[in-house]
Amino acid sequence: MEFGWAALGAGIGVLFDAVKETAAKNNMFKDALESLMRKLETLKPLIEEVKKLNEQLPDEHGDECGYYESYLKEGAEHVRKCETVGRCNIVKKSHYAHKLQELDRTIQLLILIGYVVRNSKKILIFTGITLTVIQEQQGISIGQPHHPHQDIPSSPYNALPPSPLPPTSQNHDVGQGWIARIREGVGSLLNEVKESNDETSLWWKTPLNKLKATLQILQLLVKDKEILDLLEYKAAYYKFTIDKGVEVVQKCSQVHGLKYLCMKPFYAVMLLRLNKVLEELVQELLDPAIKNTEKKLNSVREEYNKIRARQNHWGYRRQCQSTYQIPIGPDLLRR
């Protein structure tokens, strides 16, 4: 998954400047703005690190971040508008407080995605370097030109280690039965959202775009997953919600004209609630993914350090110095 971090970084910069300026002037939303500031301070260097790691891997292209880039810039406008809210205007105060809370939740989601992508890319790079050096040691690649991206899988999500759940019958059912159903349901819902987004009026554009962005991330997370890190009742709940979501999106495309004017706000709320549940599922899948990738990263880093120690030995150093070069600086991988 190539998330388009360069474009996303521009949106983060605009939002960070807006939050910093507004927090210095506004006391009404001080807690919410400070929470946003802390999360953005975590996300900014994380994005820069992923961008540097991207330079070491084959180029991939994806538009998963298109919605989030525009959403962050729109969020910067909402943050600046907080300065105009009077203390006595309860309606506006509640509206912008909700907007800031939603923005905070989205930033937290992007941080989790960033951790998984960063760890996965480091695993790919460490693994590629280690395999190349082992081949050199065993004489497999003697006389062969070195390719920096050789033996590196094409996607960070292909590097995710398997789930640590024990192979009980219940977990086996959740792993292979429910994951297939959820994967199929996510695909069906995403297709329905894409079709409805092309046909429906501007009334649905914002909730449908939000839902589409969440589903694209969810689809990537479950694409090659074999085991679902969820209890069975939770898997059933999410599958039921996804199926109901397909019905809601289909009904949205049937709501036209003044006759159904009163129904439009109802379905808009339904779409936003559906998106919130799916964001919870994304977070539940990302939390164990972060732990698994950190564990795997520590393992491959140890193996990498052993290989480096052998490489620095004078006898071996003379043997491979002319044919092998490390394609990435150790200072970046050490973090």
Short mmCIF file of C-alpha atoms in Angstrom, two decimals:
data_model
loop_
_atom_site.label_atom_id
_atom_site.label_comp_id
_atom_site.label_asym_id
_atom_site.label_seq_id
_atom_site.Cartn_x
_atom_site.Cartn_y
_atom_site.Cartn_z
CA MET A 1 0.00 0.00 0.00
CA GLU A 2 1.47 3.30 -1.12
CA PHE A 3 -0.48 5.93 0.77
CA GLY A 4 0.71 9.08 -1.03
CA TRP A 5 2.54 10.45 1.99
CA ALA A 6 4.07 13.42 0.15
CA ALA A 7 0.64 14.89 -0.62
CA LEU A 8 -0.61 14.01 2.84
CA GLY A 9 2.35 15.82 4.37
CA ALA A 10 1.27 19.06 2.67
CA GLY A 11 -2.20 18.76 4.22
CA ILE A 12 -0.69 18.10 7.65
CA GLY A 13 1.48 21.22 7.33
CA VAL A 14 -1.51 23.44 6.55
CA LEU A 15 -3.51 21.99 9.45
CA PHE A 16 -0.58 22.23 11.88
CA ASP A 17 -0.11 25.95 11.15
CA ALA A 18 -3.84 26.60 11.59
CA VAL A 19 -3.99 24.74 14.92
CA LYS A 20 -0.88 26.48 16.23
CA GLU A 21 -2.19 29.96 15.39
CA THR A 22 -5.71 29.32 16.70
CA ALA A 23 -4.53 27.67 19.94
CA ALA A 24 -2.53 30.80 20.79
CA LYS A 25 -5.65 33.00 20.55
CA ASN A 26 -8.60 30.80 21.51
CA ASN A 27 -9.34 29.53 25.03
CA MET A 28 -12.80 28.13 24.36
CA PHE A 29 -11.49 25.11 22.42
CA LYS A 30 -8.10 25.00 24.16
CA ASP A 31 -8.22 21.33 25.24
CA ALA A 32 -9.34 20.08 21.82
CA LEU A 33 -6.73 22.17 20.00
CA GLU A 34 -3.92 21.05 22.33
CA SER A 35 -4.92 17.41 21.75
CA LEU A 36 -4.79 18.02 18.00
CA MET A 37 -1.39 19.70 18.34
CA ARG A 38 0.09 16.71 20.22
CA LYS A 39 -1.15 14.25 17.61
CA LEU A 40 0.08 16.37 14.71
CA GLU A 41 3.51 16.62 16.35
CA THR A 42 3.58 12.81 16.32
CA LEU A 43 2.27 12.47 12.78
CA LYS A 44 4.54 15.03 11.06
CA PRO A 45 7.91 13.28 11.70
CA LEU A 46 6.26 9.90 11.07
CA ILE A 47 5.23 11.02 7.58
CA GLU A 48 8.73 12.33 6.86
CA GLU A 49 10.25 9.03 7.95
CA VAL A 50 7.90 7.02 5.71
CA LYS A 51 8.70 9.31 2.77
CA LYS A 52 12.44 8.63 3.24
CA LEU A 53 11.80 4.89 3.45
CA ASN A 54 9.73 5.10 0.24
CA GLU A 55 12.88 6.17 -1.60
CA GLN A 56 14.44 2.76 -0.85
CA LEU A 57 11.55 0.67 -2.22
CA PRO A 58 10.06 0.22 -5.70
CA ASP A 59 7.61 2.98 -6.60
CA GLU A 60 3.93 2.24 -6.17
CA HIS A 61 1.05 4.54 -6.88
CA GLY A 62 -2.26 4.81 -5.04
CA ASP A 63 -4.95 7.40 -4.37
CA GLU A 64 -6.02 6.21 -0.92
CA CYS A 65 -4.94 9.50 0.65
CA GLY A 66 -6.77 11.78 -1.80
CA TYR A 67 -9.75 12.18 0.51
CA TYR A 68 -7.60 12.66 3.62
CA GLU A 69 -5.50 15.35 1.98
CA SER A 70 -8.59 17.44 1.17
CA TYR A 71 -10.13 16.58 4.55
CA LEU A 72 -7.08 17.90 6.43
CA LYS A 73 -7.11 21.15 4.46
CA GLU A 74 -10.84 21.49 5.11
CA GLY A 75 -10.11 20.78 8.78
CA ALA A 76 -7.67 23.71 8.80
CA GLU A 77 -10.53 25.99 7.67
CA HIS A 78 -12.77 24.69 10.47
CA VAL A 79 -10.00 25.30 13.00
CA ARG A 80 -9.60 28.92 11.88
CA LYS A 81 -13.37 29.45 12.05
CA CYS A 82 -13.27 28.50 15.74
CA GLU A 83 -11.92 32.01 16.39
CA THR A 84 -15.24 33.52 15.26
CA VAL A 85 -17.44 31.49 17.64
CA GLY A 86 -18.87 33.55 20.50
CA ARG A 87 -19.15 32.14 24.01
CA CYS A 88 -22.92 32.55 24.04
CA ASN A 89 -23.48 30.83 20.71
CA ILE A 90 -24.15 27.33 22.03
CA VAL A 91 -25.16 25.87 18.66
CA LYS A 92 -21.97 26.94 16.86
CA LYS A 93 -19.84 25.98 19.85
CA SER A 94 -21.29 22.45 19.83
CA HIS A 95 -20.91 22.18 16.04
CA TYR A 96 -17.21 23.11 15.99
CA ALA A 97 -16.45 21.03 19.08
CA HIS A 98 -17.85 18.03 17.21
CA LYS A 99 -15.77 18.92 14.12
CA LEU A 100 -12.58 19.11 16.20
CA GLN A 101 -13.37 15.79 17.88
CA GLU A 102 -13.89 14.12 14.50
CA LEU A 103 -10.65 15.65 13.19
CA ASP A 104 -8.77 14.39 16.26
CA ARG A 105 -10.09 10.86 15.66
CA THR A 106 -9.00 10.95 12.01
CA ILE A 107 -5.48 12.11 12.93
CA GLN A 108 -5.22 9.25 15.42
CA LEU A 109 -6.23 6.81 12.68
CA LEU A 110 -3.56 8.20 10.34
CA ILE A 111 -0.94 7.80 13.09
CA LEU A 112 -1.81 4.11 13.47
CA ILE A 113 -1.64 3.60 9.69
CA GLY A 114 1.70 5.41 9.65
CA TYR A 115 3.17 3.13 12.32
CA VAL A 116 2.14 -0.01 10.42
CA VAL A 117 3.47 1.27 7.08
CA ARG A 118 6.74 2.50 8.62
CA ASN A 119 7.42 -0.75 10.46
CA SER A 120 6.46 -2.83 7.42
CA LYS A 121 8.75 -0.88 5.10
CA LYS A 122 11.65 -1.26 7.53
CA ILE A 123 10.98 -5.01 7.67
CA LEU A 124 11.08 -5.16 3.87
CA ILE A 125 14.38 -3.27 3.72
CA PHE A 126 16.06 -5.22 6.53
CA THR A 127 14.89 -8.51 5.00
CA GLY A 128 16.13 -7.57 1.54
CA ILE A 129 19.58 -6.56 2.82
CA THR A 130 19.89 -9.64 5.05
CA LEU A 131 18.90 -12.07 2.28
CA THR A 132 21.36 -10.47 -0.13
CA VAL A 133 24.27 -10.74 2.32
CA ILE A 134 23.39 -14.35 3.18
CA GLN A 135 23.41 -15.19 -0.53
CA GLU A 136 26.81 -13.53 -0.86
CA GLN A 137 28.13 -15.54 2.09
CA GLN A 138 26.86 -18.81 0.64
CA GLY A 139 28.30 -18.03 -2.79
CA ILE A 140 24.88 -17.99 -4.46
CA SER A 141 25.28 -14.56 -5.99
CA ILE A 142 29.03 -14.57 -6.66
CA GLY A 143 29.65 -12.70 -9.89
CA GLN A 144 26.03 -11.45 -10.02
CA PRO A 145 25.32 -7.70 -9.97
CA HIS A 146 23.64 -6.44 -6.83
CA HIS A 147 20.06 -5.15 -7.07
CA PRO A 148 18.94 -3.06 -4.06
CA HIS A 149 15.29 -4.15 -4.39
CA GLN A 150 15.96 -7.83 -4.99
CA ASP A 151 13.96 -10.17 -2.72
CA ILE A 152 11.90 -7.27 -1.38
CA PRO A 153 8.13 -7.91 -1.55
CA SER A 154 6.11 -5.37 -3.51
CA SER A 155 3.86 -4.16 -0.70
CA PRO A 156 4.37 -3.38 3.00
CA TYR A 157 1.22 -5.34 3.86
CA ASN A 158 2.78 -8.48 2.37
CA ALA A 159 5.38 -8.21 5.13
CA LEU A 160 2.87 -8.32 7.97
CA PRO A 161 3.57 -11.33 10.20
CA PRO A 162 0.79 -13.83 10.90
CA SER A 163 -1.49 -13.34 13.86
CA PRO A 164 -0.27 -14.79 17.17
CA LEU A 165 -3.68 -16.35 17.95
CA PRO A 166 -3.42 -20.04 18.95
CA PRO A 167 -4.87 -22.53 16.43
CA THR A 168 -8.02 -23.43 18.38
CA SER A 169 -11.17 -24.40 16.51
CA GLN A 170 -12.91 -21.14 17.48
CA ASN A 171 -10.01 -18.94 16.34
CA HIS A 172 -9.65 -21.01 13.17
CA ASP A 173 -13.30 -20.26 12.36
CA VAL A 174 -12.86 -16.54 13.05
CA GLY A 175 -9.63 -16.54 11.07
CA GLN A 176 -10.80 -18.23 7.87
CA GLY A 177 -14.60 -18.06 7.97
CA TRP A 178 -15.29 -14.52 9.14
CA ILE A 179 -12.35 -12.88 7.38
CA ALA A 180 -13.62 -14.18 4.02
CA ARG A 181 -17.13 -12.89 4.75
CA ILE A 182 -15.89 -9.50 5.92
CA ARG A 183 -13.55 -9.21 2.92
CA GLU A 184 -16.46 -9.96 0.57
CA GLY A 185 -18.77 -7.57 2.44
CA VAL A 186 -16.24 -4.73 2.36
CA GLY A 187 -15.78 -5.20 -1.39
CA SER A 188 -19.55 -5.17 -2.00
CA LEU A 189 -20.08 -2.07 0.14
CA LEU A 190 -17.19 -0.22 -1.52
CA ASN A 191 -18.58 -0.98 -4.99
CA GLU A 192 -22.02 0.21 -3.89
CA VAL A 193 -20.55 3.44 -2.49
CA LYS A 194 -18.64 4.12 -5.72
CA GLU A 195 -21.77 3.62 -7.83
CA SER A 196 -23.94 5.74 -5.53
CA ASN A 197 -21.32 8.48 -5.39
CA ASP A 198 -21.52 8.83 -9.18
CA GLU A 199 -25.33 8.89 -9.26
CA THR A 200 -26.46 10.77 -6.16
CA SER A 201 -26.71 14.50 -5.55
CA LEU A 202 -24.25 16.74 -3.70
CA TRP A 203 -26.21 16.06 -0.50
CA TRP A 204 -24.48 12.70 -0.08
CA LYS A 205 -21.01 13.57 -1.40
CA THR A 206 -19.35 14.32 1.95
CA PRO A 207 -20.54 11.23 3.91
CA LEU A 208 -20.02 8.95 0.90
CA ASN A 209 -16.47 10.23 0.28
CA LYS A 210 -15.68 9.73 3.96
CA LEU A 211 -17.10 6.20 3.82
CA LYS A 212 -15.20 5.43 0.62
CA ALA A 213 -11.86 6.48 2.18
CA THR A 214 -12.44 4.29 5.25
CA LEU A 215 -13.45 1.31 3.11
CA GLN A 216 -10.35 1.64 0.92
CA ILE A 217 -8.12 1.38 3.99
CA LEU A 218 -10.20 -1.49 5.38
CA GLN A 219 -10.03 -3.35 2.06
CA LEU A 220 -6.22 -3.12 2.08
CA LEU A 221 -6.06 -4.37 5.67
CA VAL A 222 -8.18 -7.49 5.03
CA LYS A 223 -6.96 -8.17 1.47
CA ASP A 224 -4.26 -10.75 2.30
CA LYS A 225 -5.14 -11.37 5.94
CA GLU A 226 -5.64 -15.01 6.90
CA ILE A 227 -6.62 -14.67 10.56
CA LEU A 228 -8.97 -12.08 12.04
CA ASP A 229 -7.76 -10.74 15.40
CA LEU A 230 -11.29 -10.39 16.76
CA LEU A 231 -13.63 -12.31 19.00
CA GLU A 232 -16.36 -14.11 17.08
CA TYR A 233 -19.22 -11.94 18.34
CA LYS A 234 -17.35 -8.81 17.20
CA ALA A 235 -16.70 -10.29 13.77
CA ALA A 236 -20.41 -11.11 13.47
CA TYR A 237 -21.35 -7.57 14.56
CA TYR A 238 -19.08 -5.94 11.98
CA LYS A 239 -20.31 -8.26 9.22
CA PHE A 240 -23.94 -7.47 10.12
CA THR A 241 -23.15 -3.73 10.10
CA ILE A 242 -21.47 -3.96 6.69
CA ASP A 243 -24.45 -5.84 5.22
CA LYS A 244 -26.86 -3.26 6.62
CA GLY A 245 -24.58 -0.55 5.25
CA VAL A 246 -25.09 -1.90 1.72
CA GLU A 247 -28.86 -1.52 2.19
CA VAL A 248 -28.49 2.04 3.53
CA VAL A 249 -26.31 3.12 0.58
CA GLN A 250 -28.76 1.56 -1.88
CA LYS A 251 -31.67 3.43 -0.28
CA CYS A 252 -29.75 6.71 -0.48
CA SER A 253 -29.70 6.46 -4.26
CA GLN A 254 -33.51 6.13 -4.23
CA VAL A 255 -34.13 9.28 -2.18
CA HIS A 256 -34.88 12.03 -4.72
CA GLY A 257 -37.03 15.13 -4.96
CA LEU A 258 -38.92 17.24 -2.43
CA LYS A 259 -41.04 14.28 -1.36
CA TYR A 260 -38.07 12.72 0.44
CA LEU A 261 -36.50 15.98 1.63
CA CYS A 262 -37.09 15.14 5.29
CA MET A 263 -35.39 11.74 4.81
CA LYS A 264 -32.07 13.16 3.58
CA PRO A 265 -30.72 14.24 7.01
CA PHE A 266 -31.71 10.85 8.42
CA TYR A 267 -29.71 8.91 5.83
CA ALA A 268 -26.78 11.33 6.10
CA VAL A 269 -26.59 10.53 9.83
CA MET A 270 -26.88 6.80 9.05
CA LEU A 271 -23.91 7.01 6.67
CA LEU A 272 -21.79 8.87 9.23
CA ARG A 273 -22.65 6.30 11.91
CA LEU A 274 -21.74 3.49 9.52
CA ASN A 275 -18.40 5.17 8.84
CA LYS A 276 -17.72 5.51 12.57
CA VAL A 277 -18.28 1.78 13.12
CA LEU A 278 -15.97 0.92 10.20
CA GLU A 279 -13.30 3.26 11.60
CA GLU A 280 -13.53 1.30 14.86
CA LEU A 281 -12.96 -1.92 12.88
CA VAL A 282 -9.94 -0.35 11.14
CA GLN A 283 -8.50 0.62 14.52
CA GLU A 284 -9.12 -2.88 15.94
CA LEU A 285 -7.20 -4.36 13.01
CA LEU A 286 -4.40 -1.79 13.19
CA ASP A 287 -3.66 -2.21 16.92
CA PRO A 288 -2.50 -5.87 16.69
CA ALA A 289 -0.84 -5.11 13.33
CA ILE A 290 1.35 -2.49 15.03
CA LYS A 291 2.37 -4.95 17.77
CA ASN A 292 3.05 -7.71 15.25
CA THR A 293 5.15 -5.50 12.97
CA GLU A 294 7.15 -4.16 15.93
CA LYS A 295 7.88 -7.72 17.06
CA LYS A 296 8.86 -8.75 13.53
CA LEU A 297 10.96 -5.59 13.10
CA ASN A 298 12.93 -6.34 16.27
CA SER A 299 13.54 -9.87 15.02
CA VAL A 300 14.82 -8.87 11.57
CA ARG A 301 16.87 -6.01 13.09
CA GLU A 302 18.69 -8.53 15.31
CA GLU A 303 19.39 -10.71 12.28
CA TYR A 304 20.55 -7.65 10.35
CA ASN A 305 22.95 -6.67 13.16
CA LYS A 306 24.43 -10.18 13.18
CA ILE A 307 24.99 -9.99 9.44
CA ARG A 308 26.57 -6.55 9.79
CA ALA A 309 28.92 -7.90 12.46
CA ARG A 310 30.00 -10.71 10.14
CA GLN A 311 30.40 -8.30 7.26
CA ASN A 312 32.70 -6.09 9.33
CA HIS A 313 35.03 -9.01 9.95
CA TRP A 314 38.19 -8.34 7.92
CA GLY A 315 38.29 -11.68 6.13
CA TYR A 316 34.72 -11.48 4.92
CA ARG A 317 35.00 -7.77 4.24
CA ARG A 318 37.76 -8.31 1.67
CA GLN A 319 35.72 -11.05 -0.02
CA CYS A 320 32.53 -9.07 -0.68
CA GLN A 321 33.66 -5.44 -0.63
CA SER A 322 33.73 -5.20 -4.42
CA THR A 323 30.29 -6.74 -5.03
CA TYR A 324 28.03 -5.62 -2.16
CA GLN A 325 26.89 -2.20 -1.06
CA ILE A 326 24.25 -1.49 1.55
CA PRO A 327 21.43 0.41 -0.20
CA ILE A 328 20.25 2.38 2.82
CA GLY A 329 21.90 4.31 5.62
CA PRO A 330 21.94 2.51 8.99
CA ASP A 331 21.01 5.76 10.75
CA LEU A 332 17.51 5.63 9.26
CA LEU A 333 16.92 1.97 10.06
CA ARG A 334 18.20 2.30 13.61
CA ARG A 335 15.25 4.44 14.69
#
